[in-house]
Coordinates of C-alpha atoms in Angstrom, one line a residue:
Chain A
M6 CA 98.7 206.6 154.7
A7 CA 100.0 203.3 157.1
R8 CA 97.5 204.0 159.6
R9 CA 97.1 201.1 161.6
S10 CA 93.8 199.0 161.3
L11 CA 93.6 196.3 164.0
P12 CA 91.0 194.7 162.1
V13 CA 92.5 194.8 159.3
A14 CA 96.1 193.6 160.5
L15 CA 94.5 191.5 162.5
T16 CA 93.2 189.6 158.9
T17 CA 95.6 190.1 157.0
A18 CA 97.8 188.5 159.8
T19 CA 95.7 185.6 159.5
L20 CA 95.6 184.7 156.4
V21 CA 99.2 185.1 155.8
L22 CA 99.7 182.9 158.9
A23 CA 96.7 181.0 156.8
A24 CA 98.4 180.1 153.8
L25 CA 101.3 180.0 154.8
V26 CA 101.0 177.3 156.8
G27 CA 99.2 176.3 153.3
C28 CA 95.6 175.3 154.8
A29 CA 92.7 177.7 153.3
P30 CA 91.8 180.6 155.4
Q31 CA 89.5 180.6 157.3
N32 CA 87.9 183.7 157.1
Q33 CA 87.3 184.3 153.6
P34 CA 84.0 185.7 152.2
V35 CA 83.4 182.8 149.9
P36 CA 84.4 179.0 150.3
N37 CA 88.0 178.5 148.2
P38 CA 86.0 176.2 145.0
A39 CA 87.2 173.0 144.1
Q40 CA 90.1 173.5 140.7
A41 CA 88.2 172.4 139.0
A42 CA 85.7 175.1 138.6
C43 CA 88.4 177.8 139.2
T44 CA 89.4 177.1 134.7
K45 CA 89.0 179.4 131.6
A46 CA 86.7 177.5 130.9
E47 CA 84.9 177.1 133.8
L48 CA 84.9 180.8 135.0
K49 CA 82.3 183.4 134.9
T50 CA 84.2 186.2 133.4
R51 CA 82.8 189.5 131.7
T52 CA 83.6 188.5 128.6
P53 CA 83.6 184.3 128.5
G54 CA 88.2 183.6 127.9
K55 CA 88.7 186.8 128.4
L56 CA 89.9 188.6 131.7
T57 CA 88.7 191.2 132.5
V58 CA 91.6 193.7 134.2
A59 CA 91.4 196.8 135.9
T60 CA 94.1 199.2 136.8
D61 CA 94.2 203.5 137.2
D62 CA 95.5 205.7 134.2
P63 CA 98.0 207.2 134.6
A64 CA 99.7 203.8 136.2
Y65 CA 103.2 204.5 138.3
E66 CA 106.5 202.6 138.2
P67 CA 107.7 200.4 140.3
W68 CA 103.6 199.0 139.4
F69 CA 103.7 199.5 136.4
A70 CA 105.8 201.0 133.8
D71 CA 105.3 203.4 130.6
N72 CA 101.9 204.3 131.8
L73 CA 101.7 200.6 129.9
P74 CA 99.3 197.8 132.0
G75 CA 99.9 195.7 128.9
N76 CA 103.3 194.7 128.4
G77 CA 104.1 192.6 132.0
K78 CA 106.6 195.1 133.4
G79 CA 106.4 196.6 137.2
F80 CA 105.0 195.0 139.7
E81 CA 101.0 195.2 139.5
S82 CA 101.8 193.8 136.3
A83 CA 103.7 191.1 136.5
V84 CA 101.3 190.1 139.7
A85 CA 98.0 190.6 137.2
Y86 CA 99.7 188.0 134.6
E87 CA 100.9 185.2 136.9
V88 CA 97.7 185.3 138.8
A89 CA 95.8 185.1 134.6
K90 CA 98.3 182.0 134.1
Q91 CA 97.4 180.9 137.9
L92 CA 93.3 180.9 136.6
G93 CA 94.5 179.3 133.1
F94 CA 94.6 182.6 130.5
A95 CA 97.6 183.0 128.6
R96 CA 99.0 186.5 128.6
I97 CA 96.8 187.0 125.0
D98 CA 93.0 187.0 126.9
V99 CA 94.0 189.1 129.5
Q100 CA 91.9 193.0 128.9
W101 CA 93.0 196.5 130.5
V102 CA 90.4 198.1 131.0
R103 CA 91.3 202.0 132.7
V104 CA 88.8 202.4 136.2
K105 CA 89.5 205.6 138.6
F106 CA 90.8 204.3 142.5
D107 CA 87.6 206.2 143.4
T108 CA 85.8 204.6 141.0
A109 CA 86.8 201.0 141.6
I110 CA 86.2 201.7 145.6
A111 CA 82.8 203.0 145.5
P112 CA 79.8 200.5 145.2
G113 CA 77.7 199.2 142.2
P114 CA 78.7 197.6 138.5
K115 CA 81.5 196.9 137.8
E116 CA 83.3 196.6 134.1
F117 CA 85.8 195.2 135.5
D118 CA 86.7 190.6 136.4
F119 CA 89.3 191.7 139.4
D120 CA 90.7 195.9 139.6
I121 CA 95.1 196.0 140.7
N122 CA 96.2 199.5 141.9
Q123 CA 97.6 198.9 145.8
F124 CA 93.7 199.2 147.1
S125 CA 94.7 198.1 150.6
I126 CA 92.2 196.5 151.8
T127 CA 90.1 197.7 155.1
D128 CA 86.7 197.0 156.4
E129 CA 84.9 200.2 155.8
R130 CA 86.1 199.4 151.9
K131 CA 84.8 195.3 152.2
Q132 CA 81.9 196.9 153.2
A133 CA 81.3 198.3 148.5
V134 CA 83.6 195.0 146.9
D135 CA 85.9 192.0 147.6
F136 CA 89.4 191.4 147.9
T137 CA 91.4 188.5 147.8
S138 CA 94.1 188.0 150.2
P139 CA 96.8 190.0 149.6
Y140 CA 98.9 190.2 147.6
Y141 CA 101.7 191.9 148.6
L142 CA 102.5 193.9 152.1
V143 CA 104.1 197.2 152.6
R144 CA 107.0 197.5 153.8
Q145 CA 108.0 200.7 156.1
A146 CA 111.0 202.7 153.0
V147 CA 113.8 205.1 154.4
V148 CA 113.7 208.5 152.0
A149 CA 117.1 210.6 152.2
G150 CA 117.2 214.5 151.3
K151 CA 119.3 215.2 148.4
G152 CA 122.7 215.1 150.2
S153 CA 121.6 213.6 153.7
R154 CA 124.6 211.6 155.1
I155 CA 122.8 208.3 155.0
T156 CA 122.6 209.0 151.0
G157 CA 123.6 204.7 150.7
K158 CA 123.1 202.6 153.5
T159 CA 122.7 199.8 153.8
R160 CA 122.8 198.7 157.6
L161 CA 120.9 198.7 160.4
A162 CA 123.5 199.6 161.7
D163 CA 124.6 203.5 160.5
L164 CA 120.8 204.6 160.4
Q165 CA 121.4 204.7 164.9
G166 CA 122.6 208.4 164.7
A167 CA 120.6 209.8 161.4
K168 CA 117.2 212.7 162.5
L169 CA 114.9 210.1 162.0
G170 CA 111.0 211.4 160.6
A171 CA 107.6 210.3 160.7
Q172 CA 103.8 210.5 160.8
V173 CA 102.2 209.8 163.9
G174 CA 100.7 206.9 165.0
S175 CA 102.0 205.3 162.1
T176 CA 103.8 202.4 161.1
S177 CA 106.2 204.2 159.6
Y178 CA 107.0 205.6 162.9
Q179 CA 106.8 202.2 164.8
A180 CA 109.4 200.9 162.3
I181 CA 111.9 204.1 163.5
T182 CA 111.5 203.2 166.9
D183 CA 110.8 199.0 167.6
V184 CA 113.0 198.4 164.1
I185 CA 116.2 201.1 163.7
K186 CA 116.4 202.5 167.4
P187 CA 118.0 205.8 167.3
T188 CA 120.1 206.9 169.4
V189 CA 118.3 210.4 168.3
K190 CA 115.5 210.9 169.3
P191 CA 113.5 210.6 166.3
Q192 CA 111.0 213.8 165.5
V193 CA 107.0 213.3 164.9
Y194 CA 104.7 215.0 162.5
N195 CA 101.1 215.2 162.1
T196 CA 101.6 214.4 158.1
N197 CA 103.4 213.6 155.8
D198 CA 103.8 216.4 154.1
D199 CA 104.7 218.3 157.3
A200 CA 108.1 215.5 157.3
K201 CA 108.7 216.0 153.8
K202 CA 109.3 220.4 154.2
A203 CA 110.9 218.8 157.0
L204 CA 113.2 216.6 155.4
Q205 CA 113.5 219.7 152.2
N206 CA 114.5 222.2 154.4
G207 CA 116.8 219.8 155.7
Q208 CA 116.9 219.6 159.1
L209 CA 115.8 216.3 159.0
D210 CA 118.7 213.3 158.2
G211 CA 115.9 210.7 156.4
I212 CA 111.7 209.8 157.4
V213 CA 110.8 206.1 157.2
V214 CA 107.0 206.4 155.4
D215 CA 105.8 203.6 153.5
L216 CA 107.3 202.4 150.3
P217 CA 104.5 203.2 147.9
T218 CA 104.4 206.5 149.7
A219 CA 108.3 206.8 149.1
F220 CA 108.1 206.1 145.3
Y221 CA 105.8 208.9 144.7
I222 CA 107.5 210.8 147.1
T223 CA 110.0 210.4 145.7
S224 CA 109.3 210.0 142.0
A225 CA 106.7 213.3 142.2
E226 CA 107.1 215.3 145.8
V227 CA 110.2 215.5 146.1
K228 CA 112.6 214.9 143.4
D229 CA 115.7 215.2 144.8
A230 CA 115.1 212.7 147.4
T231 CA 116.4 209.0 146.8
I232 CA 115.5 206.2 148.9
V233 CA 117.9 205.0 151.2
G234 CA 116.0 201.3 151.5
Q235 CA 113.5 199.8 152.9
L236 CA 113.4 198.0 156.3
P237 CA 112.1 194.4 157.9
Q238 CA 108.3 194.3 158.0
V239 CA 107.1 196.1 161.4
G240 CA 104.1 195.8 163.7
L241 CA 100.8 195.0 162.2
P242 CA 101.4 196.2 158.0
E243 CA 98.8 197.3 155.3
A244 CA 97.9 194.8 152.8
F245 CA 97.9 195.5 149.1
G246 CA 94.9 192.6 148.0
L247 CA 93.1 192.8 144.2
L248 CA 89.8 194.2 143.7
L249 CA 86.8 192.4 142.2
D250 CA 82.3 193.5 141.9
K251 CA 81.0 193.0 146.4
D252 CA 79.9 189.1 146.0
S253 CA 81.5 187.7 142.8
P254 CA 81.3 185.0 141.6
L255 CA 84.9 185.4 140.9
T256 CA 86.7 186.0 144.1
G257 CA 87.0 183.2 145.3
C258 CA 89.1 181.6 142.4
V259 CA 91.3 184.9 142.2
S260 CA 92.4 184.4 146.3
G261 CA 93.2 181.2 145.3
A262 CA 95.2 182.1 142.9
V263 CA 97.0 184.6 144.6
D264 CA 96.7 182.0 147.5
A265 CA 99.3 179.5 145.4
L266 CA 101.4 182.2 143.9
R267 CA 102.4 182.9 147.6
A268 CA 102.9 179.1 148.0
N269 CA 105.0 178.6 145.8
G270 CA 107.1 182.0 146.2
T271 CA 106.4 183.9 143.0
L272 CA 105.1 187.1 144.6
G273 CA 108.1 186.5 146.9
N274 CA 110.1 187.0 143.3
L275 CA 108.6 190.0 142.1
E276 CA 108.7 192.2 145.0
R277 CA 111.4 191.3 144.6
T278 CA 112.9 191.3 141.1
W279 CA 110.2 194.2 140.0
L280 CA 110.7 196.7 143.7
S281 CA 114.2 196.5 144.9
E282 CA 116.2 194.9 141.6
V283 CA 114.3 196.7 138.8
A284 CA 113.2 199.8 141.2
G285 CA 116.5 200.0 142.8
V286 CA 115.6 199.8 146.8
A287 CA 118.5 198.3 148.7
D288 CA 116.9 195.8 151.5
I289 CA 118.1 197.7 155.0
T290 CA 119.3 194.5 157.0
Chain B
M17 CA 95.6 249.1 231.8
T18 CA 93.3 246.4 233.5
D19 CA 92.2 243.7 232.0
H20 CA 89.8 243.3 229.0
H21 CA 86.5 241.8 229.6
P22 CA 84.0 241.7 226.3
S23 CA 80.8 242.6 227.9
P24 CA 78.1 239.9 228.1
I25 CA 76.1 241.1 223.9
A26 CA 79.6 241.4 223.3
R27 CA 80.5 237.9 225.2
Q28 CA 77.5 236.7 223.2
R29 CA 78.4 237.9 219.3
T30 CA 81.3 236.1 219.5
A31 CA 79.7 233.1 220.8
Y32 CA 76.6 233.6 218.0
R33 CA 79.7 234.0 215.3
K34 CA 81.3 231.3 216.2
R35 CA 78.3 228.8 216.0
Q36 CA 76.8 230.4 212.0
T37 CA 81.0 228.8 210.9
V38 CA 80.0 225.4 212.6
R39 CA 77.4 225.9 210.7
S40 CA 78.0 227.1 207.3
V41 CA 80.8 224.2 208.0
L42 CA 78.9 221.5 208.1
V43 CA 76.1 222.8 205.5
A44 CA 79.3 222.7 203.0
A45 CA 80.3 219.8 204.3
A46 CA 76.8 217.8 203.5
S47 CA 75.6 219.7 199.6
T48 CA 79.4 218.5 198.4
G49 CA 78.7 215.2 200.1
V50 CA 75.2 215.6 198.5
L51 CA 76.7 216.1 195.0
G52 CA 79.4 213.8 194.4
T53 CA 77.3 210.3 195.6
L54 CA 75.3 211.9 192.2
L55 CA 77.3 213.0 189.6
V56 CA 79.3 209.4 190.9
V57 CA 76.4 207.1 190.2
A58 CA 74.9 208.7 187.4
V59 CA 78.5 208.3 186.2
T60 CA 79.4 204.6 186.5
G61 CA 75.4 204.1 186.6
S62 CA 75.3 204.5 182.8
P63 CA 75.5 201.8 180.5
G64 CA 77.8 202.5 178.4
W65 CA 81.1 203.6 181.8
E66 CA 82.1 200.4 181.3
R67 CA 83.9 201.0 178.3
V68 CA 85.0 204.0 178.8
R69 CA 86.2 203.4 181.8
E70 CA 88.1 200.5 180.0
S71 CA 89.6 203.2 177.4
F72 CA 89.4 205.7 179.3
L73 CA 91.0 204.9 182.9
D74 CA 93.3 201.9 182.6
Q75 CA 95.8 202.1 185.1
R76 CA 98.6 199.2 183.4
I77 CA 98.0 201.2 179.6
G78 CA 98.8 204.8 182.7
R79 CA 101.6 203.7 183.9
A80 CA 103.9 201.6 180.9
A81 CA 103.0 204.9 178.9
L82 CA 104.2 207.4 182.2
P83 CA 107.8 208.0 181.4
E84 CA 107.6 209.2 178.1
I85 CA 105.0 212.0 178.9
L86 CA 106.8 212.9 182.0
T87 CA 110.0 212.9 179.3
G88 CA 107.7 215.4 177.6
L89 CA 106.2 216.9 179.8
W90 CA 110.1 217.7 180.9
L91 CA 110.3 219.7 177.4
N92 CA 106.9 222.1 178.2
V93 CA 107.7 222.8 181.6
R94 CA 111.9 224.3 179.8
L95 CA 110.1 225.9 176.9
L96 CA 107.0 227.5 178.9
F97 CA 109.8 228.8 180.8
F98 CA 111.8 230.8 178.6
C99 CA 108.9 231.2 176.6
A100 CA 107.5 233.3 179.4
L101 CA 110.3 235.1 180.3
G102 CA 110.5 236.2 177.1
A103 CA 107.5 236.7 176.2
L104 CA 106.4 239.1 179.6
A105 CA 110.1 240.8 178.2
L106 CA 109.1 241.9 175.4
G107 CA 105.6 242.7 175.7
L108 CA 107.1 245.2 178.2
L109 CA 109.3 246.6 175.7
V110 CA 106.7 246.8 173.1
A111 CA 103.7 248.5 175.5
V112 CA 107.1 251.3 177.0
L113 CA 106.9 251.9 172.7
R114 CA 103.2 252.3 172.7
T115 CA 103.3 254.6 175.2
L116 CA 106.2 257.4 174.1
R117 CA 104.5 260.6 174.4
G118 CA 105.8 263.3 171.0
P119 CA 105.3 263.3 167.4
V120 CA 108.8 262.1 166.8
F121 CA 108.0 258.7 167.5
F122 CA 104.3 257.9 165.0
P123 CA 107.0 255.8 163.7
V124 CA 108.0 254.3 166.6
R125 CA 103.9 253.8 168.1
A126 CA 102.9 252.7 164.9
L127 CA 105.5 250.2 164.6
A128 CA 104.5 248.7 167.9
A129 CA 100.3 249.3 167.7
G130 CA 101.1 247.2 164.3
Y131 CA 103.6 244.2 165.9
T132 CA 100.2 243.8 168.7
Y133 CA 97.5 244.4 166.0
T134 CA 99.3 241.4 164.2
F135 CA 100.5 238.6 166.2
R136 CA 97.1 239.0 168.2
G137 CA 95.1 238.1 164.9
L138 CA 97.6 235.4 163.6
P139 CA 96.8 232.1 164.8
L140 CA 99.4 230.3 167.1
I141 CA 99.7 227.8 164.3
I142 CA 100.7 229.2 161.6
V143 CA 103.2 231.0 163.1
I144 CA 104.2 228.0 164.3
Y145 CA 104.3 226.4 160.8
V146 CA 105.7 229.3 159.5
L147 CA 109.0 230.1 161.2
T148 CA 109.6 225.8 162.4
L149 CA 108.6 224.9 158.5
G150 CA 109.5 227.8 156.5
V151 CA 112.5 230.2 157.4
P152 CA 114.1 226.9 157.7
G153 CA 113.7 226.6 154.3
L154 CA 115.8 229.2 153.6
R155 CA 119.2 227.2 154.8
L156 CA 121.0 230.7 156.3
Q157 CA 124.4 229.9 157.8
G158 CA 123.7 228.9 161.9
M159 CA 120.1 228.4 161.7
P160 CA 118.2 227.7 165.4
P161 CA 117.0 224.3 165.8
V162 CA 113.3 223.6 166.2
L163 CA 112.8 224.3 169.4
V164 CA 114.1 227.3 169.7
L165 CA 112.0 228.7 166.4
G166 CA 109.0 227.0 168.3
G167 CA 110.2 229.0 170.5
I168 CA 110.3 232.6 169.0
A169 CA 106.8 232.3 167.1
L170 CA 104.8 231.9 171.1
V171 CA 107.2 234.4 172.1
L172 CA 105.9 236.4 169.3
T173 CA 102.7 235.4 169.7
Y174 CA 102.1 236.0 173.2
G175 CA 104.9 238.9 173.5
G176 CA 101.5 240.7 171.8
Y177 CA 98.6 239.4 173.9
L178 CA 101.1 240.6 177.5
A179 CA 101.8 244.0 175.1
E180 CA 97.9 244.8 175.4
V181 CA 98.2 244.0 178.5
F182 CA 101.0 246.4 179.7
R183 CA 99.8 248.6 178.0
A184 CA 96.6 248.3 180.0
G185 CA 98.5 248.7 183.2
I186 CA 100.6 251.2 181.9
E187 CA 97.3 253.4 180.7
S188 CA 95.8 252.4 184.1
I189 CA 97.9 255.6 186.4
H190 CA 96.0 258.0 186.6
P191 CA 98.1 260.9 184.7
S192 CA 98.5 263.8 188.1
Q193 CA 101.1 260.7 189.3
L194 CA 103.2 261.5 186.4
A195 CA 102.0 265.2 186.9
A196 CA 103.3 265.0 190.3
A197 CA 106.7 262.7 189.1
R198 CA 107.4 265.4 186.6
S199 CA 106.8 268.1 188.9
L200 CA 109.6 266.6 190.8
G201 CA 111.5 266.7 188.1
L202 CA 112.8 263.1 187.2
T203 CA 113.2 263.0 183.9
Y204 CA 110.2 260.5 181.2
R205 CA 112.1 257.6 181.8
Q206 CA 112.7 258.2 185.3
T207 CA 109.1 258.6 185.6
M208 CA 108.2 255.0 184.0
R209 CA 111.1 253.3 185.6
H210 CA 110.4 254.8 189.5
V211 CA 107.1 255.8 188.9
V212 CA 105.1 254.5 186.2
L213 CA 105.6 250.7 186.1
P214 CA 106.0 249.3 189.6
Q215 CA 102.6 250.6 190.1
A216 CA 100.8 249.5 186.6
V217 CA 102.8 246.1 186.9
R218 CA 101.4 245.8 190.5
R219 CA 96.9 246.3 188.2
V220 CA 98.1 244.1 186.1
A221 CA 99.8 241.3 187.6
P222 CA 96.6 238.9 188.0
P223 CA 96.2 239.0 184.0
L224 CA 99.2 238.8 183.1
L225 CA 100.2 235.5 184.9
N226 CA 96.6 234.0 183.5
D227 CA 98.4 234.5 180.1
V228 CA 101.4 232.3 181.1
V229 CA 98.5 230.4 182.2
A230 CA 97.7 230.4 178.7
L231 CA 100.9 229.5 177.7
Q232 CA 101.4 226.3 179.0
K233 CA 99.2 224.6 177.2
D234 CA 99.9 226.9 173.8
V235 CA 104.3 225.6 174.7
G236 CA 103.2 222.7 173.4
L237 CA 101.4 222.9 169.8
V238 CA 105.6 223.1 169.1
S239 CA 105.2 219.5 169.0
L240 CA 103.7 220.4 165.1
A241 CA 107.6 221.1 164.4
G242 CA 108.8 217.2 164.9
P243 CA 110.2 217.5 169.3
I244 CA 107.8 215.1 171.4
D245 CA 106.1 217.7 174.0
A246 CA 103.6 215.5 176.5
V247 CA 100.6 215.5 175.0
R248 CA 102.3 214.2 171.2
A249 CA 103.7 211.0 173.7
A250 CA 100.4 210.4 174.6
Q251 CA 99.6 210.8 171.7
I252 CA 101.9 208.3 170.6
A253 CA 101.2 205.6 172.9
T254 CA 97.3 206.0 172.5
A255 CA 97.9 205.3 168.8
E256 CA 100.4 202.2 169.6
S257 CA 97.6 200.6 172.3
F258 CA 94.5 202.2 171.3
N259 CA 93.0 203.2 174.1
F260 CA 93.2 207.2 175.6
T261 CA 94.7 206.7 179.0
P262 CA 97.6 209.2 178.4
Y263 CA 95.9 211.0 177.3
I264 CA 94.4 211.3 180.7
V265 CA 97.6 211.7 182.3
A266 CA 99.0 213.9 180.2
G267 CA 95.9 215.7 181.1
V268 CA 96.7 215.4 185.4
L269 CA 99.7 216.1 185.1
F270 CA 98.7 219.8 182.5
V271 CA 96.8 220.4 185.5
L272 CA 99.1 219.5 188.2
L273 CA 101.1 221.7 186.4
A274 CA 99.3 224.7 186.6
V275 CA 98.5 224.1 190.1
P276 CA 101.5 226.2 192.1
L277 CA 101.0 229.4 189.3
I278 CA 97.6 229.2 189.2
A279 CA 97.5 229.8 193.4
V280 CA 99.4 232.0 193.0
T281 CA 97.8 234.2 190.8
D282 CA 94.9 233.7 193.2
W283 CA 97.0 235.2 196.1
V284 CA 98.6 237.8 193.7
T285 CA 95.4 239.6 193.2
L286 CA 93.9 238.8 197.0
R287 CA 96.8 240.8 198.2
A288 CA 96.2 243.0 195.8
A289 CA 92.6 243.5 196.9
R290 CA 93.7 243.9 199.9
R291 CA 95.8 246.4 199.3
Q292 CA 94.1 248.6 197.2
A293 CA 90.6 248.5 199.9
A294 CA 93.0 248.8 203.3
R295 CA 94.3 252.6 201.1

């Protein structure tokens, strides 16, 4: 899942830094056009005056709620409406379409203005599609099995005596060794599937995976596992970006909207609201 | 006794042989030198050599990864020691059971045969997966740690190979040995213990040690279940640095670890050959 890819991560880091400093990122594919061009009237959307946003079917918690992208609930649904607002579209102007994850990444014409579906920004995918700057930097989370002694612990110090596992060569493993620094030697697995199995068997107190994977594991795969909490940012995290058609005329404007939302703290607030509070993922400090 | 004076012919012969030896050593050294030079030129002169050297032979990264890899290697060594002993014992036991005579022992023979067929055919990785990630799922009391379970998987698999080696040794002992022992009044057990097995084990020592060398590389597969062995430590270091030097470091350490074992194997083989020839 969270294999590190240096160029991507570096690009991401650069973009984030650039955005934090508040200047336009240098390596945007499309130069940030003047704000005047980024208005509802000027934007060349698929349907004039409307913004067509795509996501997968089914759309999972906590990114969407009840598989209804149009209700504004869930992190990605909320982000989509904030981006629309930033571009001058009212809620009623946003139309949702359903597009399979794989279809969206494939080259070829798109039936949406942008797609929001936990797309990690990678160089390979950039060959086929456009990405905006990241709206979410993936964090690592600790998942505990049934009856584990680390359930409900939200201090790093409480995790140090735990036997933890992660996938080899992943940011998750780095999070164990660099952030938690447990006294017990961590266990390393070839795949997250092996790590999950060991967790189910009760051979581990917890495993570390990225938060999206953690949500998927606890909701669909290992029902009696719980997310203990998310860890401070570590290494070169994966980044989610909005996906647009290759060389879409909208990329610059949509990316600019995401940058503005990050700069004014909206993205941080949405993350806290939908991923920490509603989904109940504590911050481990 | 007068002093021994070799004849002129004998002295000539000795001198000639000495010359021949010196000459052959010189020729061997020269040809090795030429081949070595050719290889070095071919490798370092290739267009991609710089990049290969950077990503496979980076001293700084190798040194940084060494402590972790050595920690992992210590795990390999401990596992190898216990698994080798376990597999040798199991192999010998199964081989003896398979060579029991008499109809009453048919089920024992069949079980032993079935075991060797199964575990020689089963891929080791699957045995390790089943034992280390499957068995703990039973949630039984007193479940041994992952390392022990992985060790059991290795012992089971290699026990199968070694059993066949031992059996070949036992069956290679001429029936007349058995007949002679029995006619001296030894029981079947005594015959096996004092006559057949000592000869059999000596005869198959080289292939046995060879399997132990193979086991040395396979103990690392226990890392599938979580423990960090030398290769896994190298993999982690490689993932962190995007550089393959740690793998080379681990590979060199493995060879160094195997050298004594292989040397012992060669020496045993040589000694056995000498004995056979001198009979």
